[in-house]
Amino acid sequence: MAVLIKGQHQLWILAGLLTIAVSAVAIYKAQPILFPEVTRSGELDPDCDLRAGPCVSQLNDAVRVSFAIEPREIPLVKPLHLQVSLEGIQADQVQVDFTGVDMNMGFNRVTLNDAGAGEFKGDGMLPVCVWDAMEWEAKVLISTGQGLISMPYRFITVRPGIPLPGSED
């Protein structure tokens, strides 16, 4: 009986060690996906208003990035049409990564389709939020042969029936 209990004890220890090893490998493999290494970052434009139309940012004198979201009221849990236009740069892939500024909203990244001539389009969706108004940052991630470029854009979402913060309504 004592041999049987000792053998079960060793199996539980082995199972625990195996679980830890598998978890460590999964975390190691997911690291570049969840936290990609950015080689260059653009500046956040405080005057950008994605509700008014596309925002255009400059990485340098030669590179311009335009980002647009439709519909312009940017609803939660409804399809969003995303468009990125690039000038002065060739991209292998373009993604948009949505993060909550003041609240972790999980992994919300969309890979856009290459529409040609520097245009990238795709559909995404923002998750539901318990707050009446939520500030988001959309990072346009541009994969190039020279590395990953990140261009940040901020916007606010509001629940239906709630006025946009700072509006006259």
PDB file of C-alpha atoms in Angstrom:
ATOM      1  CA  MET A   1       0.000   0.000   0.000  1.00  0.00           C
ATOM      2  CA  ALA A   2       2.853   2.411   0.887  1.00  0.00           C
ATOM      3  CA  VAL A   3       4.507   1.696  -2.488  1.00  0.00           C
ATOM      4  CA  LEU A   4       1.255   2.525  -4.312  1.00  0.00           C
ATOM      5  CA  ILE A   5       0.882   5.869  -2.463  1.00  0.00           C
ATOM      6  CA  LYS A   6       4.543   6.757  -3.135  1.00  0.00           C
ATOM      7  CA  GLY A   7       4.073   5.970  -6.852  1.00  0.00           C
ATOM      8  CA  GLN A   8       0.949   8.156  -7.065  1.00  0.00           C
ATOM      9  CA  HIS A   9       2.780  10.956  -5.284  1.00  0.00           C
ATOM     10  CA  GLN A  10       5.605  10.782  -7.842  1.00  0.00           C
ATOM     11  CA  LEU A  11       3.086  10.827 -10.723  1.00  0.00           C
ATOM     12  CA  TRP A  12       1.473  13.986  -9.334  1.00  0.00           C
ATOM     13  CA  ILE A  13       4.878  15.648  -9.027  1.00  0.00           C
ATOM     14  CA  LEU A  14       5.746  14.626 -12.594  1.00  0.00           C
ATOM     15  CA  ALA A  15       2.380  15.914 -13.874  1.00  0.00           C
ATOM     16  CA  GLY A  16       2.949  19.230 -12.079  1.00  0.00           C
ATOM     17  CA  LEU A  17       6.450  19.614 -13.531  1.00  0.00           C
ATOM     18  CA  LEU A  18       5.153  18.769 -17.006  1.00  0.00           C
ATOM     19  CA  THR A  19       2.380  21.383 -16.661  1.00  0.00           C
ATOM     20  CA  ILE A  20       4.929  24.013 -15.624  1.00  0.00           C
ATOM     21  CA  ALA A  21       7.195  23.121 -18.568  1.00  0.00           C
ATOM     22  CA  VAL A  22       4.348  23.273 -21.110  1.00  0.00           C
ATOM     23  CA  SER A  23       3.186  26.622 -19.668  1.00  0.00           C
ATOM     24  CA  ALA A  24       6.705  28.052 -19.892  1.00  0.00           C
ATOM     25  CA  VAL A  25       7.038  27.007 -23.552  1.00  0.00           C
ATOM     26  CA  ALA A  26       3.596  28.482 -24.372  1.00  0.00           C
ATOM     27  CA  ILE A  27       4.501  31.797 -22.728  1.00  0.00           C
ATOM     28  CA  TYR A  28       7.857  31.870 -24.527  1.00  0.00           C
ATOM     29  CA  LYS A  29       6.198  31.190 -27.915  1.00  0.00           C
ATOM     30  CA  ALA A  30       3.373  33.730 -27.348  1.00  0.00           C
ATOM     31  CA  GLN A  31       5.709  36.546 -26.265  1.00  0.00           C
ATOM     32  CA  PRO A  32       6.475  37.870 -29.799  1.00  0.00           C
ATOM     33  CA  ILE A  33       2.783  37.724 -30.739  1.00  0.00           C
ATOM     34  CA  LEU A  34       1.506  39.520 -27.648  1.00  0.00           C
ATOM     35  CA  PHE A  35       4.425  41.955 -27.341  1.00  0.00           C
ATOM     36  CA  PRO A  36       6.062  42.434 -30.761  1.00  0.00           C
ATOM     37  CA  GLU A  37       9.439  44.157 -30.806  1.00  0.00           C
ATOM     38  CA  VAL A  38       8.894  47.610 -32.288  1.00  0.00           C
ATOM     39  CA  THR A  39      11.897  49.110 -34.078  1.00  0.00           C
ATOM     40  CA  ARG A  40      10.366  52.571 -34.700  1.00  0.00           C
ATOM     41  CA  SER A  41       7.388  54.407 -33.211  1.00  0.00           C
ATOM     42  CA  GLY A  42       5.467  57.415 -34.405  1.00  0.00           C
ATOM     43  CA  GLU A  43       4.272  60.246 -32.191  1.00  0.00           C
ATOM     44  CA  LEU A  44       0.738  60.334 -30.805  1.00  0.00           C
ATOM     45  CA  ASP A  45      -1.164  63.248 -32.403  1.00  0.00           C
ATOM     46  CA  PRO A  46      -3.353  64.847 -29.702  1.00  0.00           C
ATOM     47  CA  ASP A  47      -5.389  66.665 -32.380  1.00  0.00           C
ATOM     48  CA  CYS A  48      -6.356  63.436 -34.149  1.00  0.00           C
ATOM     49  CA  ASP A  49     -10.132  62.825 -34.097  1.00  0.00           C
ATOM     50  CA  LEU A  50     -11.052  59.546 -35.794  1.00  0.00           C
ATOM     51  CA  ARG A  51     -14.742  60.500 -35.432  1.00  0.00           C
ATOM     52  CA  ALA A  52     -14.150  63.451 -37.785  1.00  0.00           C
ATOM     53  CA  GLY A  53     -12.328  61.367 -40.399  1.00  0.00           C
ATOM     54  CA  PRO A  54      -8.989  59.739 -41.139  1.00  0.00           C
ATOM     55  CA  CYS A  55      -5.974  60.808 -39.109  1.00  0.00           C
ATOM     56  CA  VAL A  56      -2.676  61.262 -40.898  1.00  0.00           C
ATOM     57  CA  SER A  57       0.620  60.858 -39.046  1.00  0.00           C
ATOM     58  CA  GLN A  58       4.192  61.372 -40.188  1.00  0.00           C
ATOM     59  CA  LEU A  59       6.915  58.960 -39.150  1.00  0.00           C
ATOM     60  CA  ASN A  60       9.523  61.162 -40.818  1.00  0.00           C
ATOM     61  CA  ASP A  61       9.681  63.522 -43.827  1.00  0.00           C
ATOM     62  CA  ALA A  62       9.119  60.655 -46.279  1.00  0.00           C
ATOM     63  CA  VAL A  63       6.660  58.349 -44.503  1.00  0.00           C
ATOM     64  CA  ARG A  64       2.965  59.160 -43.963  1.00  0.00           C
ATOM     65  CA  VAL A  65       0.372  56.850 -42.416  1.00  0.00           C
ATOM     66  CA  SER A  66      -3.376  57.484 -42.633  1.00  0.00           C
ATOM     67  CA  PHE A  67      -5.803  55.564 -40.396  1.00  0.00           C
ATOM     68  CA  ALA A  68      -9.611  55.555 -40.580  1.00  0.00           C
ATOM     69  CA  ILE A  69     -12.421  53.748 -38.743  1.00  0.00           C
ATOM     70  CA  GLU A  70     -15.993  53.454 -40.041  1.00  0.00           C
ATOM     71  CA  PRO A  71     -18.638  53.962 -38.778  1.00  0.00           C
ATOM     72  CA  ARG A  72     -17.305  57.168 -37.310  1.00  0.00           C
ATOM     73  CA  GLU A  73     -19.230  56.887 -34.035  1.00  0.00           C
ATOM     74  CA  ILE A  74     -17.018  53.813 -33.352  1.00  0.00           C
ATOM     75  CA  PRO A  75     -19.583  51.527 -31.707  1.00  0.00           C
ATOM     76  CA  LEU A  76     -18.732  48.660 -29.376  1.00  0.00           C
ATOM     77  CA  VAL A  77     -19.462  45.029 -30.312  1.00  0.00           C
ATOM     78  CA  LYS A  78     -20.339  45.976 -33.903  1.00  0.00           C
ATOM     79  CA  PRO A  79     -18.283  45.540 -37.064  1.00  0.00           C
ATOM     80  CA  LEU A  80     -15.725  48.270 -37.697  1.00  0.00           C
ATOM     81  CA  HIS A  81     -14.211  48.870 -41.120  1.00  0.00           C
ATOM     82  CA  LEU A  82     -10.544  49.755 -40.775  1.00  0.00           C
ATOM     83  CA  GLN A  83      -8.371  51.354 -43.436  1.00  0.00           C
ATOM     84  CA  VAL A  84      -4.679  52.222 -43.421  1.00  0.00           C
ATOM     85  CA  SER A  85      -2.999  54.124 -46.265  1.00  0.00           C
ATOM     86  CA  LEU A  86       0.787  54.225 -46.486  1.00  0.00           C
ATOM     87  CA  GLU A  87       2.985  56.679 -48.372  1.00  0.00           C
ATOM     88  CA  GLY A  88       6.749  56.370 -48.639  1.00  0.00           C
ATOM     89  CA  ILE A  89       6.989  52.872 -47.192  1.00  0.00           C
ATOM     90  CA  GLN A  90       6.520  49.292 -48.390  1.00  0.00           C
ATOM     91  CA  ALA A  91       4.747  47.011 -45.894  1.00  0.00           C
ATOM     92  CA  ASP A  92       4.772  43.221 -45.721  1.00  0.00           C
ATOM     93  CA  GLN A  93       1.821  43.235 -43.313  1.00  0.00           C
ATOM     94  CA  VAL A  94      -0.347  45.770 -41.482  1.00  0.00           C
ATOM     95  CA  GLN A  95      -2.214  45.054 -38.256  1.00  0.00           C
ATOM     96  CA  VAL A  96      -4.273  47.208 -35.901  1.00  0.00           C
ATOM     97  CA  ASP A  97      -3.926  46.442 -32.189  1.00  0.00           C
ATOM     98  CA  PHE A  98      -6.662  47.894 -29.948  1.00  0.00           C
ATOM     99  CA  THR A  99      -5.856  48.383 -26.259  1.00  0.00           C
ATOM    100  CA  GLY A 100      -7.739  50.100 -23.466  1.00  0.00           C
ATOM    101  CA  VAL A 101      -5.783  53.074 -22.132  1.00  0.00           C
ATOM    102  CA  ASP A 102      -7.012  52.684 -18.536  1.00  0.00           C
ATOM    103  CA  MET A 103      -8.294  49.088 -18.560  1.00  0.00           C
ATOM    104  CA  ASN A 104      -6.922  45.819 -19.921  1.00  0.00           C
ATOM    105  CA  MET A 105      -9.384  44.707 -22.595  1.00  0.00           C
ATOM    106  CA  GLY A 106      -7.559  41.554 -23.681  1.00  0.00           C
ATOM    107  CA  PHE A 107      -6.004  40.735 -27.049  1.00  0.00           C
ATOM    108  CA  ASN A 108      -7.736  42.699 -29.840  1.00  0.00           C
ATOM    109  CA  ARG A 109      -5.566  42.651 -32.958  1.00  0.00           C
ATOM    110  CA  VAL A 110      -6.770  42.639 -36.571  1.00  0.00           C
ATOM    111  CA  THR A 111      -4.660  41.803 -39.625  1.00  0.00           C
ATOM    112  CA  LEU A 112      -5.625  43.975 -42.583  1.00  0.00           C
ATOM    113  CA  ASN A 113      -5.741  42.796 -46.199  1.00  0.00           C
ATOM    114  CA  ASP A 114      -3.412  44.339 -48.779  1.00  0.00           C
ATOM    115  CA  ALA A 115      -5.678  46.179 -51.243  1.00  0.00           C
ATOM    116  CA  GLY A 116      -2.737  47.385 -53.366  1.00  0.00           C
ATOM    117  CA  ALA A 117      -1.147  50.804 -53.862  1.00  0.00           C
ATOM    118  CA  GLY A 118      -0.309  51.151 -50.158  1.00  0.00           C
ATOM    119  CA  GLU A 119      -3.905  50.554 -49.029  1.00  0.00           C
ATOM    120  CA  PHE A 120      -4.760  48.005 -46.316  1.00  0.00           C
ATOM    121  CA  LYS A 121      -8.336  47.219 -45.293  1.00  0.00           C
ATOM    122  CA  GLY A 122     -10.088  44.896 -42.888  1.00  0.00           C
ATOM    123  CA  ASP A 123     -12.856  44.473 -40.363  1.00  0.00           C
ATOM    124  CA  GLY A 124     -12.567  44.356 -36.593  1.00  0.00           C
ATOM    125  CA  MET A 125     -14.670  44.755 -33.483  1.00  0.00           C
ATOM    126  CA  LEU A 126     -14.190  46.310 -30.060  1.00  0.00           C
ATOM    127  CA  PRO A 127     -15.332  44.313 -27.031  1.00  0.00           C
ATOM    128  CA  VAL A 128     -18.067  45.476 -24.671  1.00  0.00           C
ATOM    129  CA  CYS A 129     -16.987  47.745 -21.832  1.00  0.00           C
ATOM    130  CA  VAL A 130     -18.645  48.327 -18.461  1.00  0.00           C
ATOM    131  CA  TRP A 131     -17.726  52.029 -18.439  1.00  0.00           C
ATOM    132  CA  ASP A 132     -19.952  54.685 -20.023  1.00  0.00           C
ATOM    133  CA  ALA A 133     -16.930  56.090 -21.874  1.00  0.00           C
ATOM    134  CA  MET A 134     -13.674  54.314 -22.648  1.00  0.00           C
ATOM    135  CA  GLU A 135     -10.427  55.664 -24.072  1.00  0.00           C
ATOM    136  CA  TRP A 136      -8.704  53.347 -26.537  1.00  0.00           C
ATOM    137  CA  GLU A 137      -5.391  53.321 -28.346  1.00  0.00           C
ATOM    138  CA  ALA A 138      -5.228  51.784 -31.789  1.00  0.00           C
ATOM    139  CA  LYS A 139      -1.654  50.969 -32.731  1.00  0.00           C
ATOM    140  CA  VAL A 140      -1.152  50.521 -36.449  1.00  0.00           C
ATOM    141  CA  LEU A 141       1.616  47.908 -36.654  1.00  0.00           C
ATOM    142  CA  ILE A 142       3.481  48.015 -39.965  1.00  0.00           C
ATOM    143  CA  SER A 143       5.784  45.076 -40.692  1.00  0.00           C
ATOM    144  CA  THR A 144       8.606  46.001 -43.055  1.00  0.00           C
ATOM    145  CA  GLY A 145      11.883  44.432 -44.111  1.00  0.00           C
ATOM    146  CA  GLN A 146      13.615  46.808 -41.667  1.00  0.00           C
ATOM    147  CA  GLY A 147      11.437  45.896 -38.684  1.00  0.00           C
ATOM    148  CA  LEU A 148       8.120  46.754 -37.065  1.00  0.00           C
ATOM    149  CA  ILE A 149       6.765  50.306 -37.008  1.00  0.00           C
ATOM    150  CA  SER A 150       4.063  51.341 -34.521  1.00  0.00           C
ATOM    151  CA  MET A 151       1.823  54.366 -35.140  1.00  0.00           C
ATOM    152  CA  PRO A 152      -0.539  55.230 -32.229  1.00  0.00           C
ATOM    153  CA  TYR A 153      -4.037  56.736 -32.546  1.00  0.00           C
ATOM    154  CA  ARG A 154      -6.411  57.427 -29.624  1.00  0.00           C
ATOM    155  CA  PHE A 155     -10.185  57.654 -29.532  1.00  0.00           C
ATOM    156  CA  ILE A 156     -13.089  57.391 -27.109  1.00  0.00           C
ATOM    157  CA  THR A 157     -16.089  55.078 -27.284  1.00  0.00           C
ATOM    158  CA  VAL A 158     -19.340  55.751 -25.447  1.00  0.00           C
ATOM    159  CA  ARG A 159     -22.377  53.659 -24.642  1.00  0.00           C
ATOM    160  CA  PRO A 160     -25.513  54.511 -26.672  1.00  0.00           C
ATOM    161  CA  GLY A 161     -27.407  57.397 -25.093  1.00  0.00           C
ATOM    162  CA  ILE A 162     -24.319  58.753 -23.278  1.00  0.00           C
ATOM    163  CA  PRO A 163     -22.888  62.048 -24.602  1.00  0.00           C
ATOM    164  CA  LEU A 164     -19.274  62.027 -25.757  1.00  0.00           C
ATOM    165  CA  PRO A 165     -17.001  63.550 -23.057  1.00  0.00           C
ATOM    166  CA  GLY A 166     -16.331  67.195 -23.899  1.00  0.00           C
ATOM    167  CA  SER A 167     -19.295  67.488 -26.280  1.00  0.00           C
ATOM    168  CA  GLU A 168     -21.948  70.188 -25.928  1.00  0.00           C
ATOM    169  CA  ASP A 169     -24.854  67.647 -25.932  1.00  0.00           C
TER     170      ASP A 169
END
